[in-house]
Tab-separated table of N, CA, C and O in Angstrom:
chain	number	residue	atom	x	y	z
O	1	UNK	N	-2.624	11.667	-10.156
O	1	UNK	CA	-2.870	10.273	-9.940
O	1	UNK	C	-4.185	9.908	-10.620
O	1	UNK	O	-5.270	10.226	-10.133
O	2	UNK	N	-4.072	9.312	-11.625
O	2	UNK	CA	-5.229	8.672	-12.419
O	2	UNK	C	-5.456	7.531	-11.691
O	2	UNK	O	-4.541	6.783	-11.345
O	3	UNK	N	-7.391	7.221	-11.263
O	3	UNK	CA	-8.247	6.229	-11.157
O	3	UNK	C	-8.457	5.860	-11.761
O	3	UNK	O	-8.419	6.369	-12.881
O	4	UNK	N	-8.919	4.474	-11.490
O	4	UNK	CA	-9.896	3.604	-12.224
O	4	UNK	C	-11.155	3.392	-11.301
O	4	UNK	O	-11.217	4.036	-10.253
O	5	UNK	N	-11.871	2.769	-11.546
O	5	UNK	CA	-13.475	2.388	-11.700
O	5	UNK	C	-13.402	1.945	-10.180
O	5	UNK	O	-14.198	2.382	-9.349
O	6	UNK	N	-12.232	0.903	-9.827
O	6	UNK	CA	-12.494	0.113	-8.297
O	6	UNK	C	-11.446	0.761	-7.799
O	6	UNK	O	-10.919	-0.030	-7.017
O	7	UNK	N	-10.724	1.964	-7.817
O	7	UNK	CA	-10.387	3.043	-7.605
O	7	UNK	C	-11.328	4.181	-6.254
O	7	UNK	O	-11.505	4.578	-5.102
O	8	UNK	N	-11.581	4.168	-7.453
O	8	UNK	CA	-12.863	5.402	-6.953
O	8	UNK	C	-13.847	4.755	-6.084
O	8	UNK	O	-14.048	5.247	-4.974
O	9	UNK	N	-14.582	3.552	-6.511
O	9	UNK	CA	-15.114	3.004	-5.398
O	9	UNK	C	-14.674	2.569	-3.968
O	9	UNK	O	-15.345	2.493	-2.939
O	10	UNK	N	-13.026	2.236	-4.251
O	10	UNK	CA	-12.817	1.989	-2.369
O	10	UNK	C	-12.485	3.407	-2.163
O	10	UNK	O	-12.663	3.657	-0.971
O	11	UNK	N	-12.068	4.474	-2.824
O	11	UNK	CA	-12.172	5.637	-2.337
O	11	UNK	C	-13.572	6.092	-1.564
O	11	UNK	O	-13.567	6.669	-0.477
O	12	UNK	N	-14.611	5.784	-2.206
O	12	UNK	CA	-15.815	6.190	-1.504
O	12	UNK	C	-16.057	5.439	-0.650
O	12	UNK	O	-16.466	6.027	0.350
O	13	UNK	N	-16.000	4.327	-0.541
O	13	UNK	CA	-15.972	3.034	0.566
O	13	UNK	C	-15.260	4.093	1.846
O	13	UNK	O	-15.909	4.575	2.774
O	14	UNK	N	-13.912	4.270	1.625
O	14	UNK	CA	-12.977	4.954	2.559
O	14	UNK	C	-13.654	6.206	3.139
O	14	UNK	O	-13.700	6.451	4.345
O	15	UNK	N	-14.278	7.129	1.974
O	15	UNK	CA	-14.896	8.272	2.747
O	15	UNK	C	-16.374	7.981	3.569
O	15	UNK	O	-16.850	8.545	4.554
O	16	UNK	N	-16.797	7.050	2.876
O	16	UNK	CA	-18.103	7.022	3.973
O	16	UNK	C	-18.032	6.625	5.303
O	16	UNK	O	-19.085	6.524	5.931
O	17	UNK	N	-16.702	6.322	5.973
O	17	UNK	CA	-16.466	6.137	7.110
O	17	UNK	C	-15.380	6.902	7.671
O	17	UNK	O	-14.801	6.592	8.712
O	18	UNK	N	-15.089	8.018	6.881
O	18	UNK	CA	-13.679	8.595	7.292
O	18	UNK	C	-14.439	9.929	7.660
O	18	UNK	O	-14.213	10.421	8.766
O	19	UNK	N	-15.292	10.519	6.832
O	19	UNK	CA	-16.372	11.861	6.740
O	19	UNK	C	-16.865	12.203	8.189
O	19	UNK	O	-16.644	13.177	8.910
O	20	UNK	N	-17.871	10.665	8.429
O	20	UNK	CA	-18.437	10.832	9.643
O	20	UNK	C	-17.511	11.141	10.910
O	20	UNK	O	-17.978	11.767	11.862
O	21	UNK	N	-16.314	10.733	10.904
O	21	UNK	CA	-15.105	10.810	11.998
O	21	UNK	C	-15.119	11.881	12.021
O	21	UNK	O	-15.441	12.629	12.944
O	22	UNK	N	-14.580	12.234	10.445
O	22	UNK	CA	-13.934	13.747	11.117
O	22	UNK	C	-15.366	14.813	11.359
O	22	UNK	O	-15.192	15.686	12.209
O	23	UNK	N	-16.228	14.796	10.927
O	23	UNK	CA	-17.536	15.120	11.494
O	23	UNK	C	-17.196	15.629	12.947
O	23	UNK	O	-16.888	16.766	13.306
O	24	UNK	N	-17.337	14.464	13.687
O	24	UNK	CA	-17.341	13.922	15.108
O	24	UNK	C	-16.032	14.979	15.607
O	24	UNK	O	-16.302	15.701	16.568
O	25	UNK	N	-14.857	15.086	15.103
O	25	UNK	CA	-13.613	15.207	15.612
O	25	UNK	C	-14.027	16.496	15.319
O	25	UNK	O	-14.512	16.996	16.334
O	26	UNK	N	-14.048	17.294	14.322
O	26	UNK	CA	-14.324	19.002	14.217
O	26	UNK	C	-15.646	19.145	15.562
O	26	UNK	O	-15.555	20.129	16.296
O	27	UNK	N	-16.274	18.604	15.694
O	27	UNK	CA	-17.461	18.875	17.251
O	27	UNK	C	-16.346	19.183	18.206
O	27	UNK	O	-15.903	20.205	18.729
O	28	UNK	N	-16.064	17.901	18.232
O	28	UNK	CA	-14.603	17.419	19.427
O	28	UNK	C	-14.052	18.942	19.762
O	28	UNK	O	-14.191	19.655	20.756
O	29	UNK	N	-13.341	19.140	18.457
O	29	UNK	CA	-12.121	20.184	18.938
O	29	UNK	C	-13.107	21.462	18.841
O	29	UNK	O	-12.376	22.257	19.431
O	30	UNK	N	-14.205	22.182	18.523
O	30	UNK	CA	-14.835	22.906	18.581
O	30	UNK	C	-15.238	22.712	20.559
O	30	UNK	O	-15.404	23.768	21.169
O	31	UNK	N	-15.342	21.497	21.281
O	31	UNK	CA	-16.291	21.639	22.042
O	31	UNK	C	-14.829	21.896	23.173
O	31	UNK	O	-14.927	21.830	24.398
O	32	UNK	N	-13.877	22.110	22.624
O	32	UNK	CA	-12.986	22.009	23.580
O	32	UNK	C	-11.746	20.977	24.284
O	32	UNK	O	-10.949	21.175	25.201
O	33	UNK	N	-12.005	19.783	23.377
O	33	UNK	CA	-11.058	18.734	23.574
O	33	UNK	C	-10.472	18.359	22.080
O	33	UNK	O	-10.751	17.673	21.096
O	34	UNK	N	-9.566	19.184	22.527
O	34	UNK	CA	-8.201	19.229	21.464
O	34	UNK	C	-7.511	17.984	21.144
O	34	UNK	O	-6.971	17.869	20.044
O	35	UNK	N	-7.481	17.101	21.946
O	35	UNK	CA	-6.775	16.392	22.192
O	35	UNK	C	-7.528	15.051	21.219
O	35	UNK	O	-6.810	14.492	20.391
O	36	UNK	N	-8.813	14.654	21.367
O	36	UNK	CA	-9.716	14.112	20.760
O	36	UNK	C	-9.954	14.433	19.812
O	36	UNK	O	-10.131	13.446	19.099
O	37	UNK	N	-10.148	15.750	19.047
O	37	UNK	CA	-10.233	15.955	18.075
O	37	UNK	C	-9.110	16.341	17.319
O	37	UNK	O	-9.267	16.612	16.128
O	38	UNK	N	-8.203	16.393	17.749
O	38	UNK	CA	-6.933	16.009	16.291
O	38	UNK	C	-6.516	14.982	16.520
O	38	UNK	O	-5.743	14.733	15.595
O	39	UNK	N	-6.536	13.948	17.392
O	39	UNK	CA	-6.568	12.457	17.088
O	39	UNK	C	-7.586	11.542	16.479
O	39	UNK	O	-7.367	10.470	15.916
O	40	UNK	N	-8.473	12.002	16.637
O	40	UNK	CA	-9.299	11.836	15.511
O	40	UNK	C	-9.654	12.204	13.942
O	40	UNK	O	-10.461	11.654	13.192
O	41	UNK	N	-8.560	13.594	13.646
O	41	UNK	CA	-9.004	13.942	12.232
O	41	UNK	C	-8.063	12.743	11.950
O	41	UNK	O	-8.376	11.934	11.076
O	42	UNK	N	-6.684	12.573	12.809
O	42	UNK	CA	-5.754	12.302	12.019
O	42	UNK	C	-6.371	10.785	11.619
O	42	UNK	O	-6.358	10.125	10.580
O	43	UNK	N	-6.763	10.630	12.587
O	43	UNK	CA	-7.193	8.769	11.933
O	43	UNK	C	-7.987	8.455	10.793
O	43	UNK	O	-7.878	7.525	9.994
O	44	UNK	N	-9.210	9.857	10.886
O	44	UNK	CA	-9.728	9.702	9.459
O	44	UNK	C	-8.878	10.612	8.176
O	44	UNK	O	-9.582	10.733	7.173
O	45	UNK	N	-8.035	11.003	8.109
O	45	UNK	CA	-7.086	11.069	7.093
O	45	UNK	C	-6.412	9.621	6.695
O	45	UNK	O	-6.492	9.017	5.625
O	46	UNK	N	-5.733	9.268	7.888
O	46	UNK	CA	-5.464	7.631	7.606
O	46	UNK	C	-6.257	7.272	6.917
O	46	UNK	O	-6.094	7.275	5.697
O	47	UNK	N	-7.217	6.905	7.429
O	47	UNK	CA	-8.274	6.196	6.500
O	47	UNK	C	-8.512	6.537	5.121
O	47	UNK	O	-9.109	5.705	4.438
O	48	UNK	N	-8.059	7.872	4.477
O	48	UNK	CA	-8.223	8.131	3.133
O	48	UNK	C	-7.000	7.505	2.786
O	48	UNK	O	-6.916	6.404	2.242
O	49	UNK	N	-5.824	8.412	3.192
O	49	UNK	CA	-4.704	8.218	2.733
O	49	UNK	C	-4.154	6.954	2.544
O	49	UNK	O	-4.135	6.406	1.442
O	50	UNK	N	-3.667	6.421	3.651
O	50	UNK	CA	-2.682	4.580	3.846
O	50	UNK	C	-3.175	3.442	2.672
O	50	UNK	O	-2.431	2.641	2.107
O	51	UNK	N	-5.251	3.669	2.386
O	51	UNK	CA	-5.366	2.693	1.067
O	51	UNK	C	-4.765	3.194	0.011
O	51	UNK	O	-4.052	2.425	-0.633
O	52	UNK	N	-4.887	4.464	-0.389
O	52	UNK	CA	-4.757	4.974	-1.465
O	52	UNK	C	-3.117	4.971	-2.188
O	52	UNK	O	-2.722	4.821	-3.344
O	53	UNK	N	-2.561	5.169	-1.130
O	53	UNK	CA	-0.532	5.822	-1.306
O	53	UNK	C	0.091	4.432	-0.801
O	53	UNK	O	1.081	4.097	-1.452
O	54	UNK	N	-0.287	3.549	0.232
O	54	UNK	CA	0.502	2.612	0.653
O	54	UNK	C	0.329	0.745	0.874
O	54	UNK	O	1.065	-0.171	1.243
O	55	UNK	N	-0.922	0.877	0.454
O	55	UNK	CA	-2.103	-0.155	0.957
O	55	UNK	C	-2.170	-0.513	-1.237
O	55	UNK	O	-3.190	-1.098	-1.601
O	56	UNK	N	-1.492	-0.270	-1.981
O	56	UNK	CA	-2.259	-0.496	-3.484
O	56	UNK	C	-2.460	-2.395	-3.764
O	56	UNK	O	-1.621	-3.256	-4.029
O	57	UNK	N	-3.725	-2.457	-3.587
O	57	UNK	CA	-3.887	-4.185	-3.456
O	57	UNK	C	-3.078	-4.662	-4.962
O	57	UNK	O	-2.245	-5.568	-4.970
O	58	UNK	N	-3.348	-4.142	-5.805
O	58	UNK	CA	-2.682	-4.822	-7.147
O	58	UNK	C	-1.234	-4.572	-6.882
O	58	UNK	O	-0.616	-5.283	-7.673
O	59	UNK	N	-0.324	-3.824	-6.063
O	59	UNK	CA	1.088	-3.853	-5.780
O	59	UNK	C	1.580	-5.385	-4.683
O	59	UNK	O	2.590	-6.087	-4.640
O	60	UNK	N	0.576	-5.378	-4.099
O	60	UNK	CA	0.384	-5.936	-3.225
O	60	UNK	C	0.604	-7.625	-3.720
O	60	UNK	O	1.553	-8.388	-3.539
O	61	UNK	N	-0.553	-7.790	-4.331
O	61	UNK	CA	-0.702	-9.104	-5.366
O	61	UNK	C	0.609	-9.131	-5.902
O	61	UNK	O	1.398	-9.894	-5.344
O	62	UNK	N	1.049	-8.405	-6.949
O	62	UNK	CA	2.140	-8.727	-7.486
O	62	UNK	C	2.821	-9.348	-6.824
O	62	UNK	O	2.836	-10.550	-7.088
O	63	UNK	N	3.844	-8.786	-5.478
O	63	UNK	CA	4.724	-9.112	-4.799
O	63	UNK	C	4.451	-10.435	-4.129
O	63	UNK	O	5.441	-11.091	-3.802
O	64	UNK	N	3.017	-11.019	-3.828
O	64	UNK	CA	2.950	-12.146	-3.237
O	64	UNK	C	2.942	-13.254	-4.369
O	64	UNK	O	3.347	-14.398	-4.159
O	65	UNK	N	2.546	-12.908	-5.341
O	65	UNK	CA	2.606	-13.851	-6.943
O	65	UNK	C	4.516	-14.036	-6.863
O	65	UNK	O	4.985	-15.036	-6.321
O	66	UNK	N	5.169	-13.270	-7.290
O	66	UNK	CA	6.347	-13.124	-7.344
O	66	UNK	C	7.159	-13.862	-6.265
O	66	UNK	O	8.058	-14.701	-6.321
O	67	UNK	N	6.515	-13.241	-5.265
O	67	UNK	CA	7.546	-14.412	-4.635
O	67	UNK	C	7.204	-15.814	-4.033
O	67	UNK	O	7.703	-16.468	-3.117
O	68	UNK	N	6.080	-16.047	-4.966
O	68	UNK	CA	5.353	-17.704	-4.676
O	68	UNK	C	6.001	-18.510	-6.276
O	68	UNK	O	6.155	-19.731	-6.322
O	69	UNK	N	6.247	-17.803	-7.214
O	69	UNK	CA	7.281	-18.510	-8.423
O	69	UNK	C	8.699	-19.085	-8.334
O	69	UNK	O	9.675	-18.555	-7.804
O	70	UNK	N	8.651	-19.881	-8.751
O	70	UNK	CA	10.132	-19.580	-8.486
O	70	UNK	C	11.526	-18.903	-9.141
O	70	UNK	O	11.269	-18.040	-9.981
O	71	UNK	N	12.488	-19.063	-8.983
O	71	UNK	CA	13.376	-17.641	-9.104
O	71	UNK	C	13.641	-17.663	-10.781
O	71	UNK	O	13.779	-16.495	-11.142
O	72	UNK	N	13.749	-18.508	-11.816
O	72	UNK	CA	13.780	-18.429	-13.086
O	72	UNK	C	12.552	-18.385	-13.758
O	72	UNK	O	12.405	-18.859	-14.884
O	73	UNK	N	11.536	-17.758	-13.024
O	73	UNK	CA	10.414	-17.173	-13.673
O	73	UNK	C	9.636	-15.924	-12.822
O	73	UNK	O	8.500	-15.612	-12.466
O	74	UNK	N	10.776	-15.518	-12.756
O	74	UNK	CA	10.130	-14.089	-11.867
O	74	UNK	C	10.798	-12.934	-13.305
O	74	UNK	O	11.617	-13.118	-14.206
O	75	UNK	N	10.324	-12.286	-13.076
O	75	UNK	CA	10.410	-11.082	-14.063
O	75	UNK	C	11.775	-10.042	-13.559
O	75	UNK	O	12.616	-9.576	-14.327
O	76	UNK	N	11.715	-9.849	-12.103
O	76	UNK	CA	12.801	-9.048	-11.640
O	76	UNK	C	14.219	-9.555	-12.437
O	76	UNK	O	14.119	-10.635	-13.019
O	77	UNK	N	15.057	-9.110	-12.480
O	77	UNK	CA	16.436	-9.280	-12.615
O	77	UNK	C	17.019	-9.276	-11.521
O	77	UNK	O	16.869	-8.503	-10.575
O	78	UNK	N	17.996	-10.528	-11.688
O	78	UNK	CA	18.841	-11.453	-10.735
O	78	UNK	C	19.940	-9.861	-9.925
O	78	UNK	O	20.306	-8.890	-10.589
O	79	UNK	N	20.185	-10.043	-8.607
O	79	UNK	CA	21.200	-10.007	-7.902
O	79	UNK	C	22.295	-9.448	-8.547
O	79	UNK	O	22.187	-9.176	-9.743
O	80	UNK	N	23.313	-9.234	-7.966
O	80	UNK	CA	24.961	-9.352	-7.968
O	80	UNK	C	25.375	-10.320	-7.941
O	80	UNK	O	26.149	-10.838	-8.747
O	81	UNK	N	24.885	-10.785	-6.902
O	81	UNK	CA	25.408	-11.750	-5.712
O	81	UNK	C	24.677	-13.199	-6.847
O	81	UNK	O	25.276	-14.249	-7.082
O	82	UNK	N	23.907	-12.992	-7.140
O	82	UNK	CA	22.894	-14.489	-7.878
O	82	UNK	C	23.807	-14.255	-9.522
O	82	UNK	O	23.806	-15.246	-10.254
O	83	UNK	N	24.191	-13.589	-9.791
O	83	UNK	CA	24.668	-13.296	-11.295
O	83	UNK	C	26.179	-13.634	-11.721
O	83	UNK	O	26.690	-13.892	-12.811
O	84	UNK	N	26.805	-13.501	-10.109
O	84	UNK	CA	28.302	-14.240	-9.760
O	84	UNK	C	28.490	-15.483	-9.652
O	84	UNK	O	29.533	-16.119	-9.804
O	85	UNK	N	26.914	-16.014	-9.243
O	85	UNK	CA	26.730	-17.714	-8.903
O	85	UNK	C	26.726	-18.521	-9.794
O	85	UNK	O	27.080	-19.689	-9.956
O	86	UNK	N	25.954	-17.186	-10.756
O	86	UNK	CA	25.693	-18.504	-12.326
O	86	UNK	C	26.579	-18.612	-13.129
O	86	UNK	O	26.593	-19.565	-13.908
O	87	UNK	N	27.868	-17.324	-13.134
O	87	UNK	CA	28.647	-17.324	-13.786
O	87	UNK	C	29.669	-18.376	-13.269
O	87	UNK	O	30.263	-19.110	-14.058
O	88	UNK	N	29.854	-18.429	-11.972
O	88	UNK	CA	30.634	-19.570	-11.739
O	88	UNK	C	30.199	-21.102	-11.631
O	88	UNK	O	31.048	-21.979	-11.473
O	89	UNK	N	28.637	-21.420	-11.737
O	89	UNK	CA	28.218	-22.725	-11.946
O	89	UNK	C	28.432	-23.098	-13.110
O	89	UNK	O	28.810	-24.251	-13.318
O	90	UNK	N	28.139	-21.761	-14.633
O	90	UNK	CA	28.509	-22.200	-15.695
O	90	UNK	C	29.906	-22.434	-16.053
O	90	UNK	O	30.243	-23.467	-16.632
O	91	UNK	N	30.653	-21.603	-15.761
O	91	UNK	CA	32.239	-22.001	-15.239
O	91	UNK	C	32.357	-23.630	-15.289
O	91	UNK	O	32.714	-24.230	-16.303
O	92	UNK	N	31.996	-24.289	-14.009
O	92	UNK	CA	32.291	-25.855	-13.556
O	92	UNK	C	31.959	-26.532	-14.919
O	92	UNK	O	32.050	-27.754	-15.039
Protein backbone atom coordinates (compact mmCIF):
# COMPACT_ATOMS: atom_id res chain seq x y z
CA UNK A 1 0.00 0.00 0.00
CA UNK A 2 1.65 3.15 -1.27
CA UNK A 3 1.25 6.68 0.76
CA UNK A 4 1.12 9.89 0.11
CA UNK A 5 2.20 12.99 2.05
CA UNK A 6 -1.53 13.44 3.93
CA UNK A 7 -1.29 9.78 4.11
CA UNK A 8 1.31 9.48 6.40
CA UNK A 9 0.35 12.43 8.30
CA UNK A 10 -3.19 11.17 9.49
CA UNK A 11 -1.30 8.02 9.99
CA UNK A 12 0.77 9.78 12.61
CA UNK A 13 -2.17 11.86 13.75
CA UNK A 14 -3.74 8.15 14.36
CA UNK A 15 -0.63 6.86 16.19
CA UNK A 16 -0.15 9.62 18.54
CA UNK A 17 -3.26 8.67 20.17
CA UNK A 18 -3.46 5.02 19.48
CA UNK A 19 0.46 4.39 21.06
CA UNK A 20 -0.45 5.95 24.30
CA UNK A 21 -3.62 3.41 24.63
CA UNK A 22 -2.02 0.63 23.95
CA UNK A 23 0.77 1.84 26.34
CA UNK A 24 -1.94 1.95 29.03
CA UNK A 25 -3.59 -1.48 27.89
CA UNK A 26 -0.08 -3.62 27.89
CA UNK A 27 0.15 -2.07 31.97
CA UNK A 28 -3.56 -3.20 32.07
CA UNK A 29 -3.04 -6.76 31.03
CA UNK A 30 0.45 -7.00 32.67
CA UNK A 31 -1.25 -5.76 36.02
CA UNK A 32 -3.75 -8.42 35.76
CA UNK A 33 -6.94 -7.20 34.09
CA UNK A 34 -7.24 -9.01 31.00
CA UNK A 35 -10.23 -7.93 30.29
CA UNK A 36 -9.19 -4.09 30.05
CA UNK A 37 -6.36 -4.65 28.45
CA UNK A 38 -7.37 -6.47 25.32
CA UNK A 39 -10.22 -4.19 25.04
CA UNK A 40 -8.19 -1.70 24.93
CA UNK A 41 -5.38 -2.86 22.49
CA UNK A 42 -8.21 -3.67 20.34
CA UNK A 43 -9.53 -0.10 20.21
CA UNK A 44 -6.19 1.27 19.59
CA UNK A 45 -5.69 -1.00 16.59
CA UNK A 46 -9.06 0.44 15.47
CA UNK A 47 -7.74 3.51 15.62
CA UNK A 48 -4.85 2.64 13.18
CA UNK A 49 -6.66 0.40 11.12
CA UNK A 50 -10.70 1.63 10.26
CA UNK A 51 -8.89 5.26 8.84
CA UNK A 52 -6.53 3.62 6.91
CA UNK A 53 -8.57 0.26 5.14
CA UNK A 54 -12.19 1.65 5.57
CA UNK A 55 -12.54 5.33 6.52
CA UNK A 56 -10.40 6.49 2.78
CA UNK A 57 -11.77 10.28 2.81
CA UNK A 58 -11.00 10.66 -1.03
CA UNK A 59 -13.31 7.28 -1.54
CA UNK A 60 -15.50 8.82 0.51
CA UNK A 61 -15.76 12.28 -1.45
CA UNK A 62 -16.12 10.57 -4.55
CA UNK A 63 -19.25 8.71 -3.66
CA UNK A 64 -20.90 11.83 -2.13
CA UNK A 65 -19.88 14.00 -5.44
CA UNK A 66 -21.43 11.14 -7.47
CA UNK A 67 -24.32 10.85 -6.07
CA UNK A 68 -25.07 14.72 -5.74
CA UNK A 69 -24.80 14.77 -10.02
CA UNK A 70 -27.12 13.76 -11.71
CA UNK A 71 -27.50 10.35 -13.42
CA UNK A 72 -26.21 11.41 -17.14
CA UNK A 73 -23.14 12.73 -15.69
CA UNK A 74 -21.96 10.27 -13.36
CA UNK A 75 -19.12 8.25 -14.69
CA UNK A 76 -20.49 4.76 -13.40
CA UNK A 77 -22.28 2.79 -16.07
CA UNK A 78 -26.02 2.53 -16.15
CA UNK A 79 -27.94 -0.57 -14.62
CA UNK A 80 -29.72 -3.45 -16.39
CA UNK A 81 -32.63 -2.35 -15.24
CA UNK A 82 -31.76 1.70 -16.41
CA UNK A 83 -30.32 0.30 -19.90
CA UNK A 84 -33.84 -1.60 -20.62
CA UNK A 85 -35.52 1.85 -19.88
CA UNK A 86 -33.67 3.72 -22.41
CA UNK A 87 -33.92 1.22 -24.85
CA UNK A 88 -37.55 1.26 -24.60
CA UNK A 89 -37.99 5.20 -24.26
CA UNK A 90 -35.93 5.30 -27.45
CA UNK A 91 -38.23 2.69 -28.87
CA UNK A 92 -41.54 5.23 -28.32
Amino acid sequence: MRLGVMDMIGLAASLVFALPLANYAVIRLLAGEVALGVGLLVVAAAMVVLPQYFLDPARIARELLSSLLPRQLRSDPPSEGEQSDRIEDAER
